[in-house]
mmCIF file of C-alpha atoms in Angstrom:
data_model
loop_
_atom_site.group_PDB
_atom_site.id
_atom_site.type_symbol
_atom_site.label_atom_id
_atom_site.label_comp_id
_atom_site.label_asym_id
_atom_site.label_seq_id
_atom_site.Cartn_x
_atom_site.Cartn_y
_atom_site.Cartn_z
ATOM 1 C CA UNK A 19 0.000 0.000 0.000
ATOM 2 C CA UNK A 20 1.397 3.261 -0.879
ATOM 3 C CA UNK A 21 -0.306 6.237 0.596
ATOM 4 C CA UNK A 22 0.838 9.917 -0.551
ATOM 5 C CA UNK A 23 2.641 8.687 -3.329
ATOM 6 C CA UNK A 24 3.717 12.305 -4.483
ATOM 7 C CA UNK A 25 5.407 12.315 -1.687
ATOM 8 C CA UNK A 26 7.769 9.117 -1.891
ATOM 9 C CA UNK A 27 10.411 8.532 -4.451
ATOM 10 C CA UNK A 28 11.500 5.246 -5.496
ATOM 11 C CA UNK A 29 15.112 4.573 -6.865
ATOM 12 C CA UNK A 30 15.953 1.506 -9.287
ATOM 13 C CA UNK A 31 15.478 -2.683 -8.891
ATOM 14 C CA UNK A 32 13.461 -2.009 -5.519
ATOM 15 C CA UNK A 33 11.168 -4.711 -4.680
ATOM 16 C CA UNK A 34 8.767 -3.795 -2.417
ATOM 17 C CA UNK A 35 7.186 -7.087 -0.799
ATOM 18 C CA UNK A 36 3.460 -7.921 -0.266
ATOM 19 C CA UNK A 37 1.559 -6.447 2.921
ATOM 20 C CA UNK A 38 4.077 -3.514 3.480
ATOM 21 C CA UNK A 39 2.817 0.157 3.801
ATOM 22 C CA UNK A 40 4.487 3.285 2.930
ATOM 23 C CA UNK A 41 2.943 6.564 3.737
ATOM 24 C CA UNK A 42 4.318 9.863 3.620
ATOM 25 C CA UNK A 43 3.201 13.569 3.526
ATOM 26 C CA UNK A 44 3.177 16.871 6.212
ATOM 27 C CA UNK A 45 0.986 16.160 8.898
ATOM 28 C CA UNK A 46 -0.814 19.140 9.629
ATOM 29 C CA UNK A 47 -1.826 18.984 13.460
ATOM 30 C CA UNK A 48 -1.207 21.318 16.791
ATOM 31 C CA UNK A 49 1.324 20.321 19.214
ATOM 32 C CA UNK A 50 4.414 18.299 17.332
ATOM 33 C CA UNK A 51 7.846 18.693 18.801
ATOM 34 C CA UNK A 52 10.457 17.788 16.513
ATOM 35 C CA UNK A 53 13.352 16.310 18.067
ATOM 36 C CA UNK A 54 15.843 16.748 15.141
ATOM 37 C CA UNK A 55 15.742 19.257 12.594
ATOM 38 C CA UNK A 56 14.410 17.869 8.699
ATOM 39 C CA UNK A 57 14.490 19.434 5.309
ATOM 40 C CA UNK A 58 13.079 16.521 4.399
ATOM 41 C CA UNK A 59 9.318 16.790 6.701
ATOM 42 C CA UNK A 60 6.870 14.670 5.081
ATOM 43 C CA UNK A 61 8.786 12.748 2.462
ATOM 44 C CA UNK A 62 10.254 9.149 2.172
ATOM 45 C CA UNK A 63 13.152 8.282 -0.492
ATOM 46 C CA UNK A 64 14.109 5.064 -1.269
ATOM 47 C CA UNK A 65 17.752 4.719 -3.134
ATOM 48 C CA UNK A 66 18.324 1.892 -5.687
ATOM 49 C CA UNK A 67 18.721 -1.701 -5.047
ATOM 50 C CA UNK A 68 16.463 -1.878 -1.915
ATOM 51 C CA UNK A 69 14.341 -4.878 -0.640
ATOM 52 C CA UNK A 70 11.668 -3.812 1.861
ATOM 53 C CA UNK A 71 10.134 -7.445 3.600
ATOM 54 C CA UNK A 72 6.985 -8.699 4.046
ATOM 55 C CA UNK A 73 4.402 -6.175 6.172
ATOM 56 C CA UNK A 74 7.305 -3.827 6.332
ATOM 57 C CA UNK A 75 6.204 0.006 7.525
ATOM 58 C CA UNK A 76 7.459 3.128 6.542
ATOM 59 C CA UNK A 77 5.982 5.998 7.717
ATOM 60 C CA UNK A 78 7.248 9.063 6.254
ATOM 61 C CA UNK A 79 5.857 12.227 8.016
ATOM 62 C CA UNK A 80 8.913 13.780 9.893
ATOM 63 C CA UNK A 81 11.477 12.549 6.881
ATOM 64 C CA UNK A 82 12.872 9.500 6.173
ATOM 65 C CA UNK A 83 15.862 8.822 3.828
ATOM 66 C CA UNK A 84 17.109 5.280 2.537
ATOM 67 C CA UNK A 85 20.195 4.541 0.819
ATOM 68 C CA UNK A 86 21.582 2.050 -1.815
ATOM 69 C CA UNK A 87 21.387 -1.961 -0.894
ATOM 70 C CA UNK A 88 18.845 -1.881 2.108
ATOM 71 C CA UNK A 89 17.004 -4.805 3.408
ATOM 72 C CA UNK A 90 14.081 -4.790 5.556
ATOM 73 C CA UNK A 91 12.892 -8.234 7.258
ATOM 74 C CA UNK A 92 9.831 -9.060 7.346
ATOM 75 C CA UNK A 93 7.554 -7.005 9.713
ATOM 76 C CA UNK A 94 9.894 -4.001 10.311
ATOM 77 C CA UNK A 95 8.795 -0.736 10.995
ATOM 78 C CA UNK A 96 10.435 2.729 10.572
ATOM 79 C CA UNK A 97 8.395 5.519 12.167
ATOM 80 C CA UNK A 98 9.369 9.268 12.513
ATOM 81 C CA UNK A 99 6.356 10.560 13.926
ATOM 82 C CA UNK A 100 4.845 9.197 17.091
ATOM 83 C CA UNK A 101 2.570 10.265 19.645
ATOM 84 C CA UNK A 102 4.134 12.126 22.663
ATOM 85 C CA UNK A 103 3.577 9.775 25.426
ATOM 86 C CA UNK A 104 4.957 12.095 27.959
ATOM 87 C CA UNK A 105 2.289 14.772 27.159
ATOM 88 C CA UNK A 106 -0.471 13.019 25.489
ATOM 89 C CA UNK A 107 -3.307 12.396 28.618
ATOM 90 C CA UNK A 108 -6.276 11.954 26.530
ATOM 91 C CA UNK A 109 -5.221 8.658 24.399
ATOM 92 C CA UNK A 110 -4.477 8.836 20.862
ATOM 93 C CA UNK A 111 -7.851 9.583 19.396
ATOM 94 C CA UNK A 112 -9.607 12.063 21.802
ATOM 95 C CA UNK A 113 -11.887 14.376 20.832
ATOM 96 C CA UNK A 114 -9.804 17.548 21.760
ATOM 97 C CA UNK A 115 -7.433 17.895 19.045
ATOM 98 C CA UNK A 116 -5.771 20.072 21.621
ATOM 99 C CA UNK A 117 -4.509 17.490 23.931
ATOM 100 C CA UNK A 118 -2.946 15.202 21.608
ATOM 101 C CA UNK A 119 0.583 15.642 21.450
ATOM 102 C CA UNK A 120 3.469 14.159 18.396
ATOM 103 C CA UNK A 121 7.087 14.104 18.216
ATOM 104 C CA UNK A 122 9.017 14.273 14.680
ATOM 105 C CA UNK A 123 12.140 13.541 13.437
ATOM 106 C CA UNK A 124 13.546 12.273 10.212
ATOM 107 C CA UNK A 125 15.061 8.883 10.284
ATOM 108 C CA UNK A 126 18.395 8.543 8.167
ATOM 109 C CA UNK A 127 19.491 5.261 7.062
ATOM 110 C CA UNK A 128 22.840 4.804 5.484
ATOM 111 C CA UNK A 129 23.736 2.210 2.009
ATOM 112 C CA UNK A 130 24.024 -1.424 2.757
ATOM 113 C CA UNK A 131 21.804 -1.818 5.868
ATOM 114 C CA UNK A 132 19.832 -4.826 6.863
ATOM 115 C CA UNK A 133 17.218 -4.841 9.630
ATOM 116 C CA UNK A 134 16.202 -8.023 11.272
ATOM 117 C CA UNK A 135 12.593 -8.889 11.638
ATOM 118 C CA UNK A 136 10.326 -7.159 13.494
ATOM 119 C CA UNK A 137 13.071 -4.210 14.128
ATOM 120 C CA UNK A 138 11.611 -1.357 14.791
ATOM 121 C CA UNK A 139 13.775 2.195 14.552
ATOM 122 C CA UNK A 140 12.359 5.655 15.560
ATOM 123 C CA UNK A 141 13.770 8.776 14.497
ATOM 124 C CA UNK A 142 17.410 8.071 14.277
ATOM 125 C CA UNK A 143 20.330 7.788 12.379
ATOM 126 C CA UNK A 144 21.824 4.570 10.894
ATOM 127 C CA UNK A 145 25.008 4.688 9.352
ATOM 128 C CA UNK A 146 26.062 2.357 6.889
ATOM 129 C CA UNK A 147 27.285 -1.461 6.694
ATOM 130 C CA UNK A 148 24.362 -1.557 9.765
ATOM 131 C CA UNK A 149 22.772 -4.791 10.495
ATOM 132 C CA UNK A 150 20.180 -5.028 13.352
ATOM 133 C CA UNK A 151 18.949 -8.185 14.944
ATOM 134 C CA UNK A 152 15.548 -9.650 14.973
ATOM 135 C CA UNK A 153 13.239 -7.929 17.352
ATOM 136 C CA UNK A 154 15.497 -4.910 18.096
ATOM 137 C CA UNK A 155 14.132 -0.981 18.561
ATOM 138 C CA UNK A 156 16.408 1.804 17.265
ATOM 139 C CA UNK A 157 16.015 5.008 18.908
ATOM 140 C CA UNK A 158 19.372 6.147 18.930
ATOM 141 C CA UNK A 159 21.991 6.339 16.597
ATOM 142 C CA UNK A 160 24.025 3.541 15.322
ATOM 143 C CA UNK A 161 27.289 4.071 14.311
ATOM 144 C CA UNK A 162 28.982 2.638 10.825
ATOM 145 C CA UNK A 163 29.854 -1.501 10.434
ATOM 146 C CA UNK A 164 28.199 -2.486 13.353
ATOM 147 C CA UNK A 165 25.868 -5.504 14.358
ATOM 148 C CA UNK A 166 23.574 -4.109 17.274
ATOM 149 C CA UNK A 167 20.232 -5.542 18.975
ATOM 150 C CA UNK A 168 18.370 -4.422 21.859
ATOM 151 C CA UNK A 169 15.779 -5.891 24.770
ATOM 152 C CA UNK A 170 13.539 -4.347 26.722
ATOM 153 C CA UNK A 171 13.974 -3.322 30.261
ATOM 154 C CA UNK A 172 11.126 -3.873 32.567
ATOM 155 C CA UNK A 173 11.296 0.003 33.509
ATOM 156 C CA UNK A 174 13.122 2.668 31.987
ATOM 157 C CA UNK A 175 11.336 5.651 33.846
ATOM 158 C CA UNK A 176 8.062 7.149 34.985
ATOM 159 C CA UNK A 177 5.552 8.592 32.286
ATOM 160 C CA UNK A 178 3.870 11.296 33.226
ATOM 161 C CA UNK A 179 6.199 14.182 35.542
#
């Protein structure tokens, strides 16, 4: 599914897989902090020679950039807007378009990266020669030739101040 499509551009031989969604475009709501600056807000290029996996996401709104030889696994998901979790007390779909609350930033991923399945990366920089392993979240940045994973910690701070 692409959504926004004037908003995404494609480079050569990239095969994108069944079930995967990319979605791009300026999102025009109240209260987004943007947590690194983007001269690229609301699109999504994808460089040449790029495989994107089976139900892979890409959501485009704060800027995302892809470079040469990329491989998503299946069920990966690159976000760079999210809801602000920290300031959002209403949920995600209240009527008071007031209270709900997004951060932005582009995500920049480097040539020859693979993510694992089911990575996740918010927001962040990937340099290149970047693998990930299955099941990992990216929210900071990675540095160049490296193998890197993550796991979740049962508490990593309180929500609300």
């Amino acid at each position: 599914f692409i959504d926004n499509p004037e908003n995404i551009s494609i480079g050569d031989s990239v095969w994108i897989d069944r079930n995967s969604i990319l979605t791009a475009g300026v999102v025009q709501q109240k209260n987004i902090r943007t947590i690194n600056n983007s001269d690229m807000d609301g699109r999504l290029l994808l460089g040449s020679n790029i495989h994107i996996g089976i139900g892979t996401i890409i959501q485009g709104h704060g800027g995302v950039s892809i470079q040469d030889y990329f491989t998503s696994g299946a069920g990966s998901k690159i976000y760079s807007l999210s809801n602000d979790v920290k300031k959002s007390h209403s949920g995600t779909n209240s009527r008071d378009k007031d209270s709900l609350h997004y951060i932005k930033g582009k995500v920049d991923i480097g040539r020859n990266v693979w993510l694992g399945i089911n990575t996740t990366v918010v927001s962040t920089k990937i340099d290149d020669d970047v693998f990930t392993m299955p099941n990992s979240i990216i929210t900071r940045p990675v540095e160049k030739n490296s193998i890197v994973g993550s796991t979740v910690k049962n508490s990593i701070g309180q929500r609300f101040e």
